[in-house]
mmCIF file of C-alpha atoms in Angstrom:
data_model
loop_
_atom_site.group_PDB
_atom_site.id
_atom_site.type_symbol
_atom_site.label_atom_id
_atom_site.label_comp_id
_atom_site.label_asym_id
_atom_site.label_seq_id
_atom_site.Cartn_x
_atom_site.Cartn_y
_atom_site.Cartn_z
ATOM 1 C CA MET A 47 154.941 117.486 83.841
ATOM 2 C CA THR A 48 151.852 116.273 81.947
ATOM 3 C CA LEU A 49 149.386 118.926 80.779
ATOM 4 C CA LEU A 50 145.748 118.411 81.754
ATOM 5 C CA SER A 51 143.274 120.216 79.524
ATOM 6 C CA LEU A 52 140.225 121.911 81.005
ATOM 7 C CA ARG A 53 137.976 119.175 79.612
ATOM 8 C CA ALA A 54 140.213 116.467 81.065
ATOM 9 C CA LEU A 55 140.041 118.181 84.446
ATOM 10 C CA ASN A 56 136.278 118.486 84.128
ATOM 11 C CA ARG A 57 135.759 114.831 83.276
ATOM 12 C CA ALA A 58 138.012 113.663 86.106
ATOM 13 C CA THR A 59 136.110 115.796 88.601
ATOM 14 C CA LEU A 60 132.716 114.642 87.326
ATOM 15 C CA ALA A 61 133.754 110.994 87.520
ATOM 16 C CA ARG A 62 134.871 111.315 91.146
ATOM 17 C CA GLN A 63 131.781 113.305 92.050
ATOM 18 C CA LEU A 64 129.577 110.488 90.662
ATOM 19 C CA LEU A 65 128.175 112.911 88.077
ATOM 20 C CA LEU A 66 129.632 111.335 84.955
ATOM 21 C CA GLN A 67 127.728 108.113 85.549
ATOM 22 C CA ARG A 68 125.190 107.382 88.258
ATOM 23 C CA SER A 69 126.468 104.994 90.894
ATOM 24 C CA PRO A 70 124.778 101.905 92.385
ATOM 25 C CA ILE A 71 126.388 102.489 95.811
ATOM 26 C CA SER A 72 124.410 103.333 98.945
ATOM 27 C CA ALA A 73 123.784 106.859 100.173
ATOM 28 C CA LEU A 74 126.026 106.220 103.185
ATOM 29 C CA ASP A 75 128.913 105.108 100.972
ATOM 30 C CA ALA A 76 128.387 108.082 98.656
ATOM 31 C CA ILE A 77 128.431 110.575 101.535
ATOM 32 C CA GLU A 78 131.676 109.075 102.799
ATOM 33 C CA HIS A 79 133.256 109.020 99.340
ATOM 34 C CA LEU A 80 132.339 112.690 98.809
ATOM 35 C CA VAL A 81 133.872 113.581 102.210
ATOM 36 C CA GLY A 82 130.528 115.038 103.200
ATOM 37 C CA MET A 83 127.974 117.195 101.414
ATOM 38 C CA GLN A 84 127.330 120.893 101.919
ATOM 39 C CA ALA A 85 124.070 121.047 103.845
ATOM 40 C CA GLN A 86 123.147 124.483 105.163
ATOM 41 C CA ALA A 87 120.044 124.140 102.970
ATOM 42 C CA PRO A 88 118.412 121.151 104.732
ATOM 43 C CA PHE A 89 117.220 119.302 101.627
ATOM 44 C CA ALA A 90 120.127 120.091 99.283
ATOM 45 C CA PRO A 91 121.940 116.789 100.002
ATOM 46 C CA TYR A 92 118.812 114.884 98.976
ATOM 47 C CA TYR A 93 118.910 116.491 95.527
ATOM 48 C CA GLY A 94 122.658 115.944 95.370
ATOM 49 C CA LEU A 95 122.204 112.223 95.995
ATOM 50 C CA TRP A 96 119.315 111.932 93.517
ATOM 51 C CA SER A 97 121.616 113.345 90.833
ATOM 52 C CA ARG A 98 124.409 110.882 91.674
ATOM 53 C CA LEU A 99 122.849 107.548 92.648
ATOM 54 C CA ASP A 100 120.739 105.000 90.791
ATOM 55 C CA ALA A 101 118.261 103.978 93.442
ATOM 56 C CA PHE A 102 118.345 106.696 96.087
ATOM 57 C CA THR A 103 115.179 107.595 97.993
ATOM 58 C CA GLY A 104 114.533 110.383 100.470
ATOM 59 C CA GLU A 105 113.627 107.828 103.110
ATOM 60 C CA GLU A 106 117.114 106.322 102.802
ATOM 61 C CA LEU A 107 118.832 109.513 103.938
ATOM 62 C CA SER A 108 116.179 110.257 106.567
ATOM 63 C CA GLY A 109 116.835 106.781 107.943
ATOM 64 C CA LEU A 110 120.561 107.449 108.159
ATOM 65 C CA LEU A 111 119.900 110.601 110.194
ATOM 66 C CA THR A 112 117.416 109.002 112.600
ATOM 67 C CA SER A 113 119.575 105.887 113.066
ATOM 68 C CA ARG A 114 122.594 108.157 113.769
ATOM 69 C CA LYS A 115 124.650 106.731 110.918
ATOM 70 C CA ALA A 116 124.925 110.227 109.430
ATOM 71 C CA ALA A 117 124.853 113.678 110.992
ATOM 72 C CA ARG A 118 124.865 117.394 110.197
ATOM 73 C CA ILE A 119 127.676 119.428 111.765
ATOM 74 C CA VAL A 120 129.776 122.558 111.153
ATOM 75 C CA LEU A 121 132.898 121.476 109.285
ATOM 76 C CA MET A 122 134.771 122.691 106.216
ATOM 77 C CA ARG A 123 134.673 126.453 105.602
ATOM 78 C CA GLY A 124 132.612 126.875 108.771
ATOM 79 C CA THR A 125 129.458 125.588 107.038
ATOM 80 C CA ILE A 126 127.024 122.801 107.868
ATOM 81 C CA HIS A 127 127.953 119.505 106.208
ATOM 82 C CA LEU A 128 126.181 116.171 106.063
ATOM 83 C CA VAL A 129 128.701 113.456 106.922
ATOM 84 C CA THR A 130 128.798 109.873 108.101
ATOM 85 C CA ALA A 131 128.953 109.357 111.845
ATOM 86 C CA LYS A 132 132.519 108.142 111.479
ATOM 87 C CA ASP A 133 133.534 111.237 109.514
ATOM 88 C CA CYS A 134 131.803 113.487 112.023
ATOM 89 C CA HIS A 135 134.368 112.375 114.588
ATOM 90 C CA ARG A 136 137.263 112.208 112.113
ATOM 91 C CA LEU A 137 136.913 115.508 110.286
ATOM 92 C CA ARG A 138 135.957 117.969 113.007
ATOM 93 C CA PRO A 139 139.306 117.803 114.887
ATOM 94 C CA LEU A 140 141.171 118.287 111.603
ATOM 95 C CA VAL A 141 139.333 121.502 110.669
ATOM 96 C CA GLN A 142 138.974 122.889 114.202
ATOM 97 C CA SER A 143 141.962 125.211 113.778
ATOM 98 C CA ALA A 144 140.179 126.888 110.841
ATOM 99 C CA LEU A 145 137.000 127.236 112.898
ATOM 100 C CA ASP A 146 139.044 128.725 115.761
ATOM 101 C CA ARG A 147 140.514 131.271 113.366
ATOM 102 C CA MET A 148 137.108 132.210 111.969
ATOM 103 C CA PHE A 149 135.685 132.530 115.471
ATOM 104 C CA LYS A 150 138.480 134.864 116.612
ATOM 105 C CA ALA A 151 138.011 137.021 113.512
ATOM 106 C CA ASN A 152 134.235 137.356 114.023
ATOM 107 C CA ALA A 153 133.651 141.075 114.509
ATOM 108 C CA THR A 154 130.117 140.640 115.860
ATOM 109 C CA HIS A 155 131.015 138.339 118.738
ATOM 110 C CA GLY A 156 134.684 139.106 119.323
ATOM 111 C CA ARG A 157 134.321 142.197 121.509
ATOM 112 C CA PRO A 158 131.675 140.912 123.983
ATOM 113 C CA LEU A 159 133.470 137.587 124.363
ATOM 114 C CA ALA A 160 136.845 139.236 124.904
ATOM 115 C CA ALA A 161 135.672 140.329 128.353
ATOM 116 C CA ILE A 162 135.021 136.793 129.625
ATOM 117 C CA GLU A 163 136.823 133.460 129.836
ATOM 118 C CA VAL A 164 135.607 131.679 126.698
ATOM 119 C CA SER A 165 136.987 128.312 127.810
ATOM 120 C CA ALA A 166 134.602 128.443 130.791
ATOM 121 C CA VAL A 167 131.698 129.154 128.432
ATOM 122 C CA VAL A 168 132.654 126.161 126.307
ATOM 123 C CA LYS A 169 132.914 123.927 129.371
ATOM 124 C CA ALA A 170 129.464 125.014 130.574
ATOM 125 C CA ALA A 171 127.982 124.571 127.086
ATOM 126 C CA ARG A 172 129.416 121.061 126.868
ATOM 127 C CA ARG A 173 127.702 120.114 130.137
ATOM 128 C CA LEU A 174 124.385 121.505 128.909
ATOM 129 C CA LEU A 175 124.534 119.898 125.486
ATOM 130 C CA ASP A 176 125.825 116.546 126.665
ATOM 131 C CA ALA A 177 122.612 116.357 128.676
ATOM 132 C CA GLU A 178 120.037 117.496 126.092
ATOM 133 C CA ALA A 179 119.560 118.978 122.637
ATOM 134 C CA LEU A 180 118.798 122.707 122.646
ATOM 135 C CA THR A 181 118.045 125.360 120.052
ATOM 136 C CA PRO A 182 120.706 128.052 119.542
ATOM 137 C CA GLY A 183 118.391 130.492 121.314
ATOM 138 C CA GLU A 184 118.009 128.169 124.273
ATOM 139 C CA ILE A 185 121.785 127.663 124.436
ATOM 140 C CA GLY A 186 122.363 131.397 124.595
ATOM 141 C CA THR A 187 119.648 131.930 127.188
ATOM 142 C CA ARG A 188 120.901 129.144 129.442
ATOM 143 C CA LEU A 189 124.512 130.331 129.249
ATOM 144 C CA ALA A 190 123.447 133.926 129.889
ATOM 145 C CA GLU A 191 122.317 132.814 133.337
ATOM 146 C CA GLN A 192 126.031 132.550 134.189
ATOM 147 C CA TRP A 193 127.219 135.414 131.965
ATOM 148 C CA PRO A 194 124.341 137.932 132.128
ATOM 149 C CA ASP A 195 126.403 140.810 130.728
ATOM 150 C CA THR A 196 127.302 138.943 127.525
ATOM 151 C CA PRO A 197 124.880 138.780 124.540
ATOM 152 C CA PRO A 198 123.247 135.327 124.405
ATOM 153 C CA GLY A 199 123.921 135.120 120.676
ATOM 154 C CA SER A 200 127.653 135.485 121.266
ATOM 155 C CA LEU A 201 127.604 132.790 123.946
ATOM 156 C CA ALA A 202 125.762 130.435 121.581
ATOM 157 C CA GLU A 203 128.248 131.179 118.807
ATOM 158 C CA ALA A 204 131.146 130.253 121.090
ATOM 159 C CA ALA A 205 129.508 126.882 121.702
ATOM 160 C CA ARG A 206 128.787 126.342 117.993
ATOM 161 C CA SER A 207 132.296 127.220 116.849
ATOM 162 C CA LEU A 208 134.354 125.600 119.590
ATOM 163 C CA LEU A 209 132.341 122.449 120.300
ATOM 164 C CA PRO A 210 131.462 119.655 117.844
ATOM 165 C CA LEU A 211 127.679 120.048 117.849
ATOM 166 C CA VAL A 212 125.355 118.050 115.611
ATOM 167 C CA GLN A 213 121.858 119.007 114.462
ATOM 168 C CA VAL A 214 119.381 116.353 115.537
ATOM 169 C CA PRO A 215 116.213 115.155 113.750
ATOM 170 C CA PRO A 216 113.547 116.040 112.806
ATOM 171 C CA ARG A 217 115.717 118.781 111.268
ATOM 172 C CA ALA A 218 116.421 117.882 107.608
ATOM 173 C CA LEU A 219 114.273 114.758 107.467
ATOM 174 C CA TRP A 220 112.771 114.437 103.988
ATOM 175 C CA GLN A 221 109.603 116.535 103.540
ATOM 176 C CA ARG A 222 109.557 117.378 107.225
ATOM 177 C CA SER A 223 110.534 120.545 109.022
ATOM 178 C CA GLY A 224 112.103 121.066 112.392
ATOM 179 C CA GLN A 225 113.969 123.636 114.420
ATOM 180 C CA VAL A 226 117.730 123.477 114.655
ATOM 181 C CA ARG A 227 118.445 121.623 117.900
ATOM 182 C CA LEU A 228 122.027 120.896 118.873
ATOM 183 C CA THR A 229 123.767 118.348 121.055
ATOM 184 C CA THR A 230 127.384 117.215 121.254
ATOM 185 C CA ALA A 231 128.657 114.718 118.716
ATOM 186 C CA THR A 232 129.696 112.384 121.514
ATOM 187 C CA ALA A 233 126.256 112.478 123.165
ATOM 188 C CA TRP A 234 124.510 111.751 119.858
ATOM 189 C CA LEU A 235 126.944 109.373 118.160
ATOM 190 C CA GLY A 236 128.977 107.891 120.993
ATOM 191 C CA ARG A 237 132.703 108.187 121.470
ATOM 192 C CA PRO A 238 135.007 107.925 118.428
ATOM 193 C CA ARG A 239 136.664 104.586 117.796
ATOM 194 C CA GLY A 240 139.971 103.722 116.196
ATOM 195 C CA LYS A 241 143.089 105.788 115.843
ATOM 196 C CA PRO A 242 142.789 109.542 115.193
ATOM 197 C CA PRO A 243 142.896 110.567 111.514
ATOM 198 C CA THR A 244 145.716 112.613 110.021
ATOM 199 C CA ILE A 245 145.675 115.667 107.804
ATOM 200 C CA ASP A 246 147.502 113.578 105.184
ATOM 201 C CA GLU A 247 144.568 111.165 105.037
ATOM 202 C CA MET A 248 142.098 114.018 104.663
ATOM 203 C CA VAL A 249 144.036 115.512 101.739
ATOM 204 C CA VAL A 250 144.177 112.146 99.970
ATOM 205 C CA ARG A 251 140.420 111.736 100.420
ATOM 206 C CA TYR A 252 139.854 115.226 99.038
ATOM 207 C CA LEU A 253 141.832 114.350 95.919
ATOM 208 C CA ALA A 254 139.871 111.113 95.509
ATOM 209 C CA ALA A 255 136.627 113.101 95.467
ATOM 210 C CA PHE A 256 137.651 116.443 93.926
ATOM 211 C CA GLY A 257 141.012 116.009 92.184
ATOM 212 C CA PRO A 258 143.234 116.548 90.382
ATOM 213 C CA ALA A 259 143.738 119.731 92.374
ATOM 214 C CA ALA A 260 146.132 122.469 93.359
ATOM 215 C CA VAL A 261 147.203 123.205 96.917
ATOM 216 C CA ALA A 262 144.981 126.292 96.808
ATOM 217 C CA ASP A 263 142.004 124.064 95.969
ATOM 218 C CA VAL A 264 142.505 121.841 99.025
ATOM 219 C CA GLN A 265 142.841 124.934 101.198
ATOM 220 C CA THR A 266 139.679 126.496 99.752
ATOM 221 C CA TRP A 267 137.696 123.315 100.430
ATOM 222 C CA SER A 268 138.973 122.730 103.963
ATOM 223 C CA GLY A 269 139.466 126.298 105.165
ATOM 224 C CA LEU A 270 142.939 125.285 106.339
ATOM 225 C CA SER A 271 146.207 126.984 105.387
ATOM 226 C CA ARG A 272 149.809 125.855 104.820
ATOM 227 C CA LEU A 273 148.832 122.577 103.198
ATOM 228 C CA GLY A 274 151.628 122.783 100.635
ATOM 229 C CA GLU A 275 153.984 120.914 102.956
ATOM 230 C CA VAL A 276 151.366 118.190 103.390
ATOM 231 C CA VAL A 277 150.904 117.778 99.643
ATOM 232 C CA GLU A 278 154.648 117.697 99.064
ATOM 233 C CA ARG A 279 155.247 114.774 101.410
ATOM 234 C CA LEU A 280 152.479 112.614 99.907
ATOM 235 C CA ASP A 281 153.079 110.063 97.162
ATOM 236 C CA LEU A 282 151.231 111.923 94.419
ATOM 237 C CA ILE A 283 151.518 112.363 90.675
ATOM 238 C CA HIS A 284 151.919 115.832 89.190
ATOM 239 C CA PHE A 285 150.120 117.590 86.344
ATOM 240 C CA LYS A 286 149.945 121.091 84.973
ATOM 241 C CA SER A 287 146.744 122.952 84.114
ATOM 242 C CA GLU A 288 146.214 124.932 80.913
ATOM 243 C CA GLY A 289 146.984 128.039 82.967
ATOM 244 C CA GLY A 290 150.284 126.578 84.169
ATOM 245 C CA GLN A 291 149.134 125.742 87.706
ATOM 246 C CA ALA A 292 150.637 122.703 89.446
ATOM 247 C CA LEU A 293 148.024 120.007 90.064
ATOM 248 C CA TYR A 294 148.342 116.926 92.263
ATOM 249 C CA ASP A 295 146.539 113.622 92.210
ATOM 250 C CA ILE A 296 146.540 110.120 93.641
ATOM 251 C CA PRO A 297 147.917 107.552 91.181
ATOM 252 C CA ASP A 298 144.909 105.218 90.880
ATOM 253 C CA ALA A 299 142.139 107.845 90.643
ATOM 254 C CA PRO A 300 139.922 107.906 87.520
ATOM 255 C CA ARG A 301 140.956 110.328 84.799
ATOM 256 C CA PRO A 302 138.576 109.654 81.885
ATOM 257 C CA ASN A 303 139.271 110.567 78.298
ATOM 258 C CA PRO A 304 138.356 114.250 77.873
ATOM 259 C CA ASP A 305 136.079 113.248 74.984
ATOM 260 C CA THR A 306 133.945 111.098 77.292
ATOM 261 C CA PRO A 307 130.316 112.274 76.959
ATOM 262 C CA ALA A 308 128.965 114.048 80.049
ATOM 263 C CA PRO A 309 125.204 113.633 80.543
ATOM 264 C CA VAL A 310 122.922 116.452 81.648
ATOM 265 C CA ARG A 311 122.820 116.633 85.424
ATOM 266 C CA LEU A 312 120.876 118.757 87.915
ATOM 267 C CA VAL A 313 123.351 119.792 90.595
ATOM 268 C CA ALA A 314 121.953 120.603 94.033
ATOM 269 C CA PRO A 315 121.961 124.108 95.530
ATOM 270 C CA PHE A 316 125.226 124.749 97.395
ATOM 271 C CA ASP A 317 126.739 121.568 95.945
ATOM 272 C CA ASN A 318 130.384 121.123 96.883
ATOM 273 C CA ILE A 319 131.371 120.657 93.251
ATOM 274 C CA LEU A 320 130.859 124.432 92.897
ATOM 275 C CA LEU A 321 132.478 125.474 96.181
ATOM 276 C CA SER A 322 135.506 123.256 96.735
ATOM 277 C CA HIS A 323 138.146 124.681 94.387
ATOM 278 C CA ALA A 324 139.966 127.989 94.318
ATOM 279 C CA ASN A 325 139.722 127.902 90.519
ATOM 280 C CA ARG A 326 136.207 126.794 89.670
ATOM 281 C CA THR A 327 136.483 126.983 85.888
ATOM 282 C CA ARG A 328 136.678 123.175 85.774
ATOM 283 C CA VAL A 329 132.861 123.212 86.157
ATOM 284 C CA ILE A 330 131.722 126.821 85.670
ATOM 285 C CA SER A 331 133.038 129.726 83.611
ATOM 286 C CA ASP A 332 133.959 132.957 85.342
ATOM 287 C CA GLU A 333 131.096 134.692 83.544
ATOM 288 C CA HIS A 334 128.520 132.182 84.729
ATOM 289 C CA ARG A 335 130.016 132.037 88.218
ATOM 290 C CA LYS A 336 129.545 135.787 88.676
ATOM 291 C CA ARG A 337 125.958 135.453 87.495
ATOM 292 C CA LEU A 338 125.240 132.506 89.786
ATOM 293 C CA PHE A 339 126.791 134.033 92.904
ATOM 294 C CA SER A 340 125.210 137.458 92.426
ATOM 295 C CA GLY A 341 122.209 136.580 94.638
ATOM 296 C CA LYS A 342 121.647 138.013 98.090
ATOM 297 C CA ASN A 343 123.267 136.485 101.178
ATOM 298 C CA GLY A 344 125.238 133.967 99.145
ATOM 299 C CA VAL A 345 122.074 132.015 98.264
ATOM 300 C CA PHE A 346 121.955 130.384 94.854
ATOM 301 C CA PRO A 347 119.684 127.798 93.220
ATOM 302 C CA GLY A 348 120.502 124.408 91.781
ATOM 303 C CA THR A 349 122.518 124.374 88.574
ATOM 304 C CA VAL A 350 122.220 122.543 85.274
ATOM 305 C CA LEU A 351 125.312 120.824 83.888
ATOM 306 C CA ILE A 352 125.442 120.524 80.107
ATOM 307 C CA ASP A 353 128.488 118.804 78.652
ATOM 308 C CA GLY A 354 129.937 118.890 82.161
ATOM 309 C CA PHE A 355 129.727 122.647 82.748
ATOM 310 C CA VAL A 356 127.162 124.907 84.423
ATOM 311 C CA ALA A 357 124.794 126.213 81.753
ATOM 312 C CA GLY A 358 121.805 127.399 83.761
ATOM 313 C CA THR A 359 119.859 127.092 86.998
ATOM 314 C CA TRP A 360 116.865 125.137 88.244
ATOM 315 C CA GLU A 361 114.461 125.605 91.123
ATOM 316 C CA LEU A 362 111.342 123.918 92.423
ATOM 317 C CA VAL A 363 107.908 125.521 92.494
ATOM 318 C CA GLY A 364 105.026 124.344 94.674
ATOM 319 C CA LYS A 365 104.865 121.506 97.185
ATOM 320 C CA GLY A 366 104.310 117.779 97.357
ATOM 321 C CA GLU A 367 102.652 116.134 94.354
ATOM 322 C CA SER A 368 102.007 119.569 92.793
ATOM 323 C CA THR A 369 105.727 120.394 92.655
ATOM 324 C CA SER A 370 107.042 121.557 89.285
ATOM 325 C CA MET A 371 110.429 122.786 88.093
ATOM 326 C CA ARG A 372 111.618 126.003 86.500
ATOM 327 C CA VAL A 373 114.853 125.985 84.471
ATOM 328 C CA ARG A 374 116.633 129.170 83.415
ATOM 329 C CA PRO A 375 119.383 128.487 80.851
ATOM 330 C CA TYR A 376 122.467 130.649 80.575
ATOM 331 C CA VAL A 377 122.944 129.500 76.979
ATOM 332 C CA ALA A 378 120.690 128.578 74.071
ATOM 333 C CA MET A 379 119.759 124.878 74.171
ATOM 334 C CA ARG A 380 119.344 122.828 71.046
ATOM 335 C CA ARG A 381 116.427 120.403 70.901
ATOM 336 C CA GLY A 382 118.270 117.264 72.035
ATOM 337 C CA VAL A 383 119.845 119.016 75.032
ATOM 338 C CA LEU A 384 116.528 120.603 75.963
ATOM 339 C CA ASP A 385 114.864 117.180 75.908
ATOM 340 C CA ALA A 386 117.612 115.803 78.181
ATOM 341 C CA VAL A 387 117.174 118.653 80.669
ATOM 342 C CA ILE A 388 113.418 118.060 80.794
ATOM 343 C CA SER A 389 113.991 114.324 81.213
ATOM 344 C CA GLU A 390 116.295 114.930 84.200
ATOM 345 C CA GLY A 391 113.771 117.312 85.710
ATOM 346 C CA ASN A 392 110.980 114.786 85.255
ATOM 347 C CA ARG A 393 113.114 112.097 86.891
ATOM 348 C CA LEU A 394 113.693 114.251 89.973
ATOM 349 C CA LEU A 395 110.039 115.252 90.283
ATOM 350 C CA GLN A 396 108.844 111.671 89.928
ATOM 351 C CA ARG A 397 111.371 110.144 92.317
ATOM 352 C CA ALA A 398 111.467 112.881 94.945
ATOM 353 C CA PHE A 399 107.831 113.967 95.021
ATOM 354 C CA GLU A 400 106.034 111.127 93.214
ATOM 355 C CA VAL A 401 104.597 113.601 90.711
ATOM 356 C CA THR A 402 102.565 111.583 88.213
ATOM 357 C CA ASP A 403 102.429 114.285 85.541
ATOM 358 C CA PRO A 404 105.681 116.232 85.980
ATOM 359 C CA HIS A 405 106.119 119.673 84.463
ATOM 360 C CA VAL A 406 109.465 121.329 83.703
ATOM 361 C CA ALA A 407 109.263 124.899 82.392
ATOM 362 C CA VAL A 408 112.348 126.059 80.481
ATOM 363 C CA THR A 409 112.627 129.803 79.842
ATOM 364 C CA GLN A 410 114.902 130.050 76.818
#
């Protein structure tokens, strides 16, 4: 079994995540290739696409949302993801068993919902949300008319977890704000076409975007369990990590030379490259991971990749044309690296906010 060094694993992951070299492909193609983008922070996918694509604009993604070519929906790990319309229909059935498990284990809502027939709640919610888009509060209030003894929040959570509900614009349109309003995926996007996807296809797509990877990595990304039998029946090549872990990959995926230079990149908050592996040392050291994830409520800022690995954080300050950037390194930066970080920050400020005189403050 061939040994893959940590740097080789890093470069392969960066290449597939479009972070080793910016891509000329469209935002829609990038979102599909990445098997969706983590999107509980409404504008995070915009920053993720700016870091990956040559010619991306905020209006491009806003247009995909308003034209219903892309949508935001609860998917992997029970979190909001931005996906193509096609993947919205394809992925949700495949991860529904994980969402069911998370819903049943929810201590807040489990007890009040145990006293009623949840399937009836779901059926009523589907009727409501097929007809119109509602806020979570409105969903709970409307359902409470039929189940007055059950907390509205629990009724709304049943709908969110057990129905494929998409967030509709103006939520997450670039530089606009909007309440979360939900409707069913079918009402918003139409009925799915083509044959149903398989779990095998989803695992192969994961490897194309995140591999090489271990079984535990696929399970961490998807929230699903018992995927070892799926991996074993696929036509994959095998590697071994420096720690002796079995890694799997599709034969024709890029695996660049580990000495390939990795440019400075500004990774978006909540980016999937930091959340989609059980062992995340391919992009962030354990020391830096603990520092990054030490914030309250699981919130963390964007990260700075230097030589392919997380070496600090970045965040925006101000609004509109007065927006600036603050970078906090985890390591000392030599002059050339510091210049590259500032250049990337300037690029984002100019392209995203049309700042004519961008300012990036680095606190060494």
